[in-house]
C-alpha positions as a Python dict, from the first residue, in 0.01 Angstrom:
ca = {
    (1, 'M'): (0, 0, 0),
    (2, 'K'): (-370, 82, 35),
    (3, 'P'): (-355, 179, 408),
    (4, 'L'): (-33, 372, 349),
    (5, 'R'): (-185, 573, 65),
    (6, 'C'): (-501, 642, 265),
    (7, 'S'): (-299, 761, 566),
    (8, 'Y'): (-85, 986, 348),
    (9, 'M'): (-391, 1145, 186),
    (10, 'H'): (-549, 1197, 530),
    (11, 'Y'): (-237, 1395, 621),
    (12, 'L'): (-170, 1585, 301),
    (13, 'M'): (-517, 1678, 176),
    (14, 'P'): (-639, 1866, 488),
    (15, 'K'): (-319, 2074, 476),
    (16, 'R'): (-431, 2183, 130),
    (17, 'G'): (-785, 2260, 242),
    (18, 'I'): (-926, 1939, 92),
    (19, 'L'): (-1119, 1687, 302),
    (20, 'S'): (-1001, 1326, 268),
    (21, 'L'): (-1269, 1064, 330),
    (22, 'H'): (-1287, 689, 385),
    (23, 'S'): (-1615, 651, 199),
    (24, 'G'): (-1805, 516, -99),
    (25, 'C'): (-1960, 753, -352),
    (26, 'N'): (-2214, 742, -634),
    (27, 'I'): (-2409, 989, -844),
    (28, 'G'): (-2766, 1006, -975),
    (29, 'N'): (-2879, 1093, -1325),
    (30, 'D'): (-2951, 1452, -1221),
    (31, 'G'): (-2603, 1497, -1075),
    (32, 'D'): (-2691, 1435, -710),
    (33, 'V'): (-2391, 1283, -531),
    (34, 'T'): (-2413, 1066, -218),
    (35, 'L'): (-2126, 978, 14),
    (36, 'F'): (-2145, 650, 208),
    (37, 'F'): (-1946, 606, 529),
    (38, 'G'): (-1927, 278, 716),
    (39, 'L'): (-1697, 22, 873),
    (40, 'S'): (-1660, -337, 758),
    (41, 'G'): (-1989, -525, 733),
    (42, 'T'): (-2215, -218, 719),
    (43, 'G'): (-2281, -233, 344),
    (44, 'K'): (-2076, 64, 220),
    (45, 'T'): (-1956, -103, -100),
    (46, 'T'): (-2286, -282, -162),
    (47, 'L'): (-2499, 32, -127),
    (48, 'S'): (-2268, 259, -324),
    (49, 'T'): (-2260, 3, -608),
    (50, 'E'): (-2608, -11, -761),
    (51, 'P'): (-2738, -20, -1118),
    (52, 'H'): (-2927, 310, -1134),
    (53, 'R'): (-2654, 535, -997),
    (54, 'P'): (-2308, 547, -1158),
    (55, 'L'): (-2027, 455, -918),
    (56, 'I'): (-1760, 718, -850),
    (57, 'G'): (-1575, 492, -607),
    (58, 'D'): (-1626, 247, -323),
    (59, 'D'): (-1371, 341, -57),
    (60, 'E'): (-1149, 652, -72),
    (61, 'H'): (-1241, 1003, -186),
    (62, 'C'): (-1163, 1370, -137),
    (63, 'W'): (-1400, 1667, -118),
    (64, 'G'): (-1254, 1990, -246),
    (65, 'D'): (-1368, 2327, -378),
    (66, 'D'): (-1493, 2179, -707),
    (67, 'G'): (-1664, 1867, -568),
    (68, 'V'): (-1556, 1510, -498),
    (69, 'F'): (-1301, 1284, -664),
    (70, 'N'): (-1187, 925, -621),
    (71, 'I'): (-823, 857, -532),
    (72, 'E'): (-831, 489, -637),
    (73, 'G'): (-859, 319, -973),
    (74, 'G'): (-1047, 16, -852),
    (75, 'C'): (-1266, -145, -586),
    (76, 'Y'): (-1197, -375, -293),
    (77, 'A'): (-1518, -558, -208),
    (78, 'K'): (-1599, -817, 56),
    (79, 'C'): (-1722, -1132, -114),
    (80, 'I'): (-1820, -1366, 169),
    (81, 'N'): (-2159, -1516, 73),
    (82, 'L'): (-2159, -1315, -249),
    (83, 'Q'): (-2457, -1395, -475),
    (84, 'A'): (-2544, -1278, -824),
    (85, 'T'): (-2904, -1216, -718),
    (86, 'S'): (-2831, -981, -427),
    (87, 'E'): (-2518, -802, -555),
    (88, 'P'): (-2515, -846, -934),
    (89, 'E'): (-2279, -556, -1012),
    (90, 'I'): (-2003, -685, -785),
    (91, 'F'): (-2060, -1045, -894),
    (92, 'K'): (-2023, -949, -1262),
    (93, 'A'): (-1710, -746, -1191),
    (94, 'I'): (-1523, -1056, -1075),
    (95, 'R'): (-1376, -1185, -1399),
    (96, 'F'): (-1043, -1207, -1581),
    (97, 'G'): (-824, -927, -1450),
    (98, 'S'): (-972, -921, -1101),
    (99, 'V'): (-798, -1062, -794),
    (100, 'L'): (-962, -1280, -530),
    (101, 'E'): (-815, -1303, -180),
    (102, 'N'): (-866, -1580, 78),
    (103, 'V'): (-1145, -1755, -113),
    (104, 'M'): (-1191, -2130, -153),
    (105, 'V'): (-1216, -2289, -498),
    (106, 'K'): (-1396, -2615, -562),
    (107, 'A'): (-1135, -2859, -690),
    (108, 'D'): (-1361, -3047, -932),
    (109, 'T'): (-1526, -2747, -1102),
    (110, 'R'): (-1278, -2466, -1021),
    (111, 'Q'): (-1575, -2256, -918),
    (112, 'V'): (-1529, -2008, -637),
    (113, 'H'): (-1702, -2114, -317),
    (114, 'Y'): (-1812, -1772, -192),
    (115, 'A'): (-2000, -1916, 105),
    (116, 'S'): (-1686, -2070, 254),
    (117, 'S'): (-1502, -1900, 539),
    (118, 'A'): (-1252, -2184, 583),
    (119, 'L'): (-956, -1946, 561),
    (120, 'T'): (-1113, -1627, 695),
    (121, 'E'): (-1440, -1437, 704),
    (122, 'N'): (-1262, -1150, 531),
    (123, 'T'): (-1265, -1275, 171),
    (124, 'R'): (-1209, -1001, -83),
    (125, 'A'): (-1224, -916, -452),
    (126, 'S'): (-1016, -645, -620),
    (127, 'Y'): (-1113, -523, -964),
    (128, 'P'): (-1074, -214, -1184),
    (129, 'I'): (-1357, 33, -1146),
    (130, 'Q'): (-1420, -3, -1521),
    (131, 'Y'): (-1548, -355, -1445),
    (132, 'I'): (-1857, -193, -1292),
    (133, 'D'): (-2088, -144, -1590),
    (134, 'N'): (-2209, 201, -1490),
    (135, 'A'): (-1889, 338, -1335),
    (136, 'R'): (-1840, 711, -1381),
    (137, 'I'): (-1518, 776, -1571),
    (138, 'P'): (-1339, 999, -1481),
    (139, 'C'): (-1428, 934, -1117),
    (140, 'V'): (-1534, 1286, -1019),
    (141, 'G'): (-1860, 1454, -924),
    (142, 'P'): (-2015, 1777, -793),
    (143, 'H'): (-2068, 1858, -427),
    (144, 'P'): (-2268, 1587, -244),
    (145, 'R'): (-2638, 1631, -180),
    (146, 'N'): (-2652, 1354, 81),
    (147, 'V'): (-2413, 1198, 332),
    (148, 'V'): (-2509, 853, 463),
    (149, 'L'): (-2345, 725, 783),
    (150, 'L'): (-2386, 348, 797),
    (151, 'C'): (-2377, 133, 1109),
    (152, 'C'): (-2456, -227, 1192),
    (153, 'D'): (-2625, -200, 1530),
    (154, 'A'): (-2636, -546, 1685),
    (155, 'F'): (-2822, -411, 1988),
    (156, 'G'): (-3119, -351, 1757),
    (157, 'V'): (-3214, -16, 1910),
    (158, 'L'): (-3113, 234, 1641),
    (159, 'P'): (-3377, 295, 1372),
    (160, 'P'): (-3318, 191, 1010),
    (161, 'V'): (-3285, 559, 915),
    (162, 'S'): (-3258, 890, 1098),
    (163, 'R'): (-3231, 1245, 971),
    (164, 'L'): (-2937, 1426, 1132),
    (165, 'T'): (-2871, 1784, 1226),
    (166, 'L'): (-2529, 1928, 1148),
    (167, 'E'): (-2421, 1873, 1509),
    (168, 'Q'): (-2544, 1514, 1507),
    (169, 'A'): (-2365, 1451, 1178),
    (170, 'M'): (-2035, 1567, 1331),
    (171, 'Y'): (-2090, 1366, 1648),
    (172, 'H'): (-2172, 1040, 1472),
    (173, 'F'): (-1901, 1094, 1210),
    (174, 'I'): (-1644, 1126, 1489),
    (175, 'S'): (-1791, 829, 1679),
    (176, 'G'): (-1782, 594, 1378),
    (177, 'Y'): (-2001, 334, 1550),
    (178, 'T'): (-2080, -17, 1438),
    (179, 'S'): (-2088, -368, 1583),
    (180, 'K'): (-1836, -633, 1492),
    (181, 'V'): (-2037, -938, 1395),
    (182, 'A'): (-1964, -1280, 1251),
    (183, 'G'): (-1848, -1226, 895),
    (184, 'T'): (-1639, -914, 959),
    (185, 'E'): (-1341, -1060, 1146),
    (186, 'M'): (-1207, -1408, 1220),
    (187, 'G'): (-1296, -1526, 1569),
    (188, 'V'): (-1589, -1289, 1610),
    (189, 'T'): (-1889, -1507, 1693),
    (190, 'E'): (-2082, -1266, 1915),
    (191, 'P'): (-2136, -899, 1831),
    (192, 'E'): (-1943, -631, 2013),
    (193, 'A'): (-1966, -253, 1985),
    (194, 'T'): (-1674, -79, 1821),
    (195, 'F'): (-1596, 283, 1743),
    (196, 'S'): (-1353, 409, 1480),
    (197, 'A'): (-1313, 785, 1446),
    (198, 'C'): (-1438, 922, 1113),
    (199, 'Y'): (-1495, 562, 999),
    (200, 'G'): (-1120, 523, 948),
    (201, 'G'): (-944, 580, 1279),
    (202, 'A'): (-634, 387, 1173),
    (203, 'F'): (-573, 633, 888),
    (204, 'L'): (-624, 964, 1069),
    (205, 'M'): (-325, 1197, 1093),
    (206, 'W'): (-504, 1492, 1256),
    (207, 'H'): (-746, 1526, 1546),
    (208, 'P'): (-1084, 1369, 1451),
    (209, 'M'): (-1266, 1695, 1520),
    (210, 'K'): (-1064, 1864, 1244),
    (211, 'Y'): (-1207, 1624, 985),
    (212, 'A'): (-1558, 1658, 1132),
    (213, 'A'): (-1537, 2038, 1123),
    (214, 'M'): (-1422, 2031, 759),
    (215, 'L'): (-1709, 1796, 674),
    (216, 'A'): (-1967, 2016, 847),
    (217, 'E'): (-1829, 2329, 683),
    (218, 'R'): (-1879, 2176, 337),
    (219, 'M'): (-2221, 2035, 424),
    (220, 'Q'): (-2338, 2373, 547),
    (221, 'K'): (-2198, 2557, 246),
    (222, 'H'): (-2351, 2324, -14),
    (223, 'G'): (-2678, 2230, 160),
    (224, 'T'): (-2585, 1865, 216),
    (225, 'Q'): (-2818, 1652, 432),
    (226, 'A'): (-2679, 1378, 658),
    (227, 'W'): (-2850, 1051, 748),
    (228, 'L'): (-2773, 768, 990),
    (229, 'V'): (-2870, 432, 837),
    (230, 'N'): (-2867, 114, 1047),
    (231, 'T'): (-2813, -206, 849),
    (232, 'G'): (-2797, -417, 1166),
    (233, 'W'): (-3072, -573, 1372),
    (234, 'T'): (-3440, -498, 1413),
    (235, 'G'): (-3711, -645, 1636),
    (236, 'G'): (-3457, -725, 1906),
    (237, 'S'): (-3086, -754, 1962),
    (238, 'Y'): (-2856, -1011, 1802),
    (239, 'G'): (-2988, -1360, 1878),
    (240, 'V'): (-3344, -1236, 1925),
    (241, 'G'): (-3423, -1002, 1639),
    (242, 'R'): (-3333, -1030, 1272),
    (243, 'R'): (-3092, -854, 1038),
    (244, 'M'): (-3232, -568, 834),
    (245, 'S'): (-3314, -690, 486),
    (246, 'L'): (-3106, -547, 203),
    (247, 'R'): (-3431, -484, 16),
    (248, 'H'): (-3558, -255, 292),
    (249, 'T'): (-3224, -76, 321),
    (250, 'R'): (-3217, -14, -54),
    (251, 'A'): (-3573, 122, -30),
    (252, 'I'): (-3453, 364, 238),
    (253, 'I'): (-3160, 479, 25),
    (254, 'D'): (-3396, 526, -271),
    (255, 'A'): (-3626, 736, -51),
    (256, 'I'): (-3331, 951, 54),
    (257, 'H'): (-3239, 1010, -308),
    (258, 'S'): (-3595, 1086, -417),
    (259, 'G'): (-3645, 1338, -137),
    (260, 'E'): (-3926, 1137, 21),
    (261, 'L'): (-3756, 1114, 361),
    (262, 'S'): (-3670, 1483, 365),
    (263, 'R'): (-4045, 1552, 354),
    (264, 'A'): (-4151, 1274, 592),
    (265, 'E'): (-4286, 1338, 940),
    (266, 'T'): (-4047, 1236, 1217),
    (267, 'V'): (-4042, 1144, 1584),
    (268, 'A'): (-3746, 1186, 1818),
    (269, 'L'): (-3545, 888, 1944),
    (270, 'P'): (-3497, 911, 2322),
    (271, 'L'): (-3144, 986, 2450),
    (272, 'F'): (-2998, 1031, 2100),
    (273, 'G'): (-3246, 1293, 1977),
    (274, 'L'): (-3239, 1149, 1625),
    (275, 'Q'): (-3528, 1244, 1395),
    (276, 'V'): (-3686, 914, 1285),
    (277, 'P'): (-3917, 915, 979),
    (278, 'T'): (-4254, 755, 1049),
    (279, 'S'): (-4307, 632, 692),
    (280, 'C'): (-4100, 516, 398),
    (281, 'H'): (-4223, 352, 79),
    (282, 'G'): (-4131, -17, 79),
    (283, 'V'): (-4049, -41, 451),
    (284, 'P'): (-4296, -158, 722),
    (285, 'S'): (-4385, 133, 949),
    (286, 'D'): (-4323, -64, 1269),
    (287, 'E'): (-3970, -144, 1150),
    (288, 'L'): (-3892, 226, 1116),
    (289, 'Q'): (-3945, 274, 1490),
    (290, 'P'): (-3755, 6, 1686),
    (291, 'C'): (-3962, 57, 2000),
    (292, 'L'): (-4263, -71, 1804),
    (293, 'S'): (-4088, -377, 1663),
    (294, 'W'): (-3959, -502, 1999),
    (295, 'G'): (-4196, -727, 2189),
    (296, 'D'): (-4057, -609, 2524),
    (297, 'G'): (-4055, -231, 2569),
    (298, 'E'): (-3859, -245, 2896),
    (299, 'S'): (-3586, -456, 2738),
    (300, 'Y'): (-3567, -212, 2447),
    (301, 'A'): (-3520, 81, 2685),
    (302, 'E'): (-3245, -104, 2871),
    (303, 'H'): (-3056, -181, 2551),
    (304, 'L'): (-3099, 179, 2430),
    (305, 'T'): (-2954, 307, 2758),
    (306, 'H'): (-2664, 64, 2733),
    (307, 'L'): (-2574, 179, 2382),
    (308, 'A'): (-2605, 546, 2474),
    (309, 'R'): (-2359, 495, 2760),
    (310, 'L'): (-2115, 327, 2522),
    (311, 'F'): (-2133, 636, 2300),
    (312, 'V'): (-2077, 871, 2594),
    (313, 'N'): (-1778, 671, 2718),
    (314, 'S'): (-1624, 640, 2373),
    (315, 'F'): (-1655, 1010, 2291),
    (316, 'K'): (-1462, 1120, 2601),
    (317, 'Q'): (-1132, 1033, 2436),
    (318, 'Y'): (-1181, 1303, 2171),
    (319, 'L'): (-1244, 1587, 2417),
    (320, 'H'): (-891, 1622, 2547),
    (321, 'D'): (-767, 1959, 2419),
    (322, 'A'): (-1065, 1973, 2180),
    (323, 'D'): (-1084, 2349, 2233),
    (324, 'E'): (-736, 2387, 2086),
    (325, 'H'): (-830, 2203, 1768),
    (326, 'V'): (-1171, 2345, 1678),
    (327, 'G'): (-1247, 2605, 1942),
    (328, 'S'): (-1463, 2570, 2253),
    (329, 'D'): (-1789, 2676, 2088),
    (330, 'L'): (-1768, 2420, 1808),
    (331, 'A'): (-1652, 2146, 2046),
    (332, 'E'): (-1958, 2217, 2261),
    (333, 'R'): (-2185, 2202, 1955),
    (334, 'I'): (-2038, 1869, 1847),
    (335, 'L'): (-2080, 1720, 2194),
    (336, 'G'): (-2442, 1835, 2192),
    (337, 'G'): (-2506, 1614, 1890),
    (338, 'G'): (-2502, 1298, 2101),
    (339, 'P'): (-2639, 1161, 2429),
    (340, 'S'): (-2522, 1318, 2754),
    (341, 'L'): (-2467, 1201, 3110),
    (342, 'E'): (-2752, 1421, 3226),
    (343, 'Q'): (-2993, 1257, 2980),
    (344, 'L'): (-2873, 912, 3081),
    (345, 'E'): (-2922, 979, 3450),
    (346, 'E'): (-3274, 1105, 3390),
    (347, 'F'): (-3360, 815, 3160),
    (348, 'E'): (-3207, 554, 3391),
    (349, 'G'): (-3422, 687, 3669),
    (350, 'R'): (-3719, 543, 3482),
    (351, 'V'): (-3557, 230, 3338),
    (352, 'Q'): (-3356, -43, 3507),
    (353, 'P'): (-3023, -52, 3317),
    (354, 'L'): (-2855, -359, 3176),
    (355, 'A'): (-2660, -555, 3433),
    (356, 'G'): (-2295, -462, 3444),
    (357, 'A'): (-2110, -153, 3335),
    (358, 'A'): (-2098, -42, 2973),
    (359, 'G'): (-1753, -149, 2863),
    (360, 'G'): (-1573, -370, 2618),
    (361, 'K'): (-1379, -287, 2309),
    (362, 'G'): (-1430, 61, 2179),
    (363, 'A'): (-1598, 173, 2501),
    (364, 'G'): (-1353, 457, 2530),
    (365, 'A'): (-1202, 621, 2835),
    (366, 'G'): (-1200, 462, 3177),
    (367, 'A'): (-1053, 513, 3521),
    (368, 'G'): (-705, 654, 3525),
    (369, 'A'): (-731, 835, 3193),
    (370, 'K'): (-606, 1190, 3150),
    (371, 'A'): (-842, 1467, 3243),
    (372, 'G'): (-980, 1662, 2948),
    (373, 'K'): (-973, 2038, 2914),
    (374, 'G'): (-1239, 2289, 2818),
    (375, 'K'): (-1614, 2325, 2849),
    (376, 'A'): (-1699, 2024, 2631),
    (377, 'A'): (-1473, 1791, 2827),
    (378, 'A'): (-1609, 1914, 3158),
    (379, 'R'): (-1966, 1864, 3043),
    (380, 'A'): (-1897, 1511, 2915),
    (381, 'A'): (-1698, 1402, 3217),
    (382, 'G'): (-1946, 1506, 3483),
    (383, 'P'): (-1845, 1544, 3847),
    (384, 'A'): (-1609, 1245, 3852),
    (385, 'G'): (-1555, 1179, 3481),
    (386, 'T'): (-1225, 1130, 3302),
    (387, 'T'): (-1109, 1151, 2945),
    (388, 'E'): (-821, 1017, 2738),
    (389, 'A'): (-588, 1207, 2512),
    (390, 'P'): (-669, 1137, 2146),
    (391, 'A'): (-440, 1015, 1875),
    (392, 'G'): (-345, 1256, 1602),
    (393, 'A'): (-243, 1567, 1793),
    (394, 'G'): (-134, 1879, 1611),
    (395, 'A'): (-452, 1959, 1422),
    (396, 'Q'): (-503, 2318, 1320),
    (397, 'R'): (-796, 2530, 1436),
    (398, 'V'): (-1101, 2491, 1212),
    (399, 'T'): (-1430, 2680, 1241),
    (400, 'V'): (-1770, 2621, 1085),
}
């Protein structure tokens, strides 16, 4: 029922001029709302559920003329390795009236064994939103002040936090990047890059650029700032580096809410052009800039190039007939929010790339795909590039 409802809202709401979102949402004491986007394992539910900011919802919302509202009456949280010390709000919400899925129970004590993945890594808890002590009832709020795009980058090259332009926000919202890692799906033992349009590709009923254009239009109108937050690896890729600590990620989110990161000095991340803050209270400065936390600068550059090429390849699938959905000018602006083939060629001239082509799941279009139309598709494809036709045709023209 949950996927069906989400798909229906993704069809119906945009027809009514309301943006449907697969996101978490909370609100501060001064009425500042934050939206959290992220795929499984990125921390969307964990970061949107915290004691000092009332929870509006953890997964499905809409953004209309009067602000945001939740379209669910409860939460659906992952509970693999759940601990009262690290996620106390979710831990306390699991009580009489909640439903646990796929968990193991110790036969002698009847205690839930949250660390067990004997049945699946995807253990879940469903509970009414009222079970969160500081839930906001009714689940509505004003227009968001911040939008946080979460990813779990197992390559370890994206910074813990980046400040995004409007074009970058649209690009990364459409890309919906993360890495599947152990603990997100059964059988996943090594990380692999994956892309899901608008962080909910399975639910989209219209062209992804339609949703991105609606998001950007609202952000621009209400002065909303977007951020890309990496909860994945630092100091190296998976197997070499370490996972970002939840404590540091929470410090970053706090700094976003306080305005500290909006005032911070930044440096640009090569290829992606992301603005990376050089300081954040509670986070080591070398961790904020991945190139400083890697012991091998050449290896870092190779991994950065590899990930950028994955983004370029993945994004090609959304450029087929993009001009018809959002207009050629906006499609060109969106494409400019990410890495380009020209940048890659220049960068690769100075760095030896990773062995092998950038492929795998979620890598996007390949040989034999349909040719895209319009300026944006031509720019992305290059002299011999190809693109795929996207799912969700029939979107109406939207301008920002």
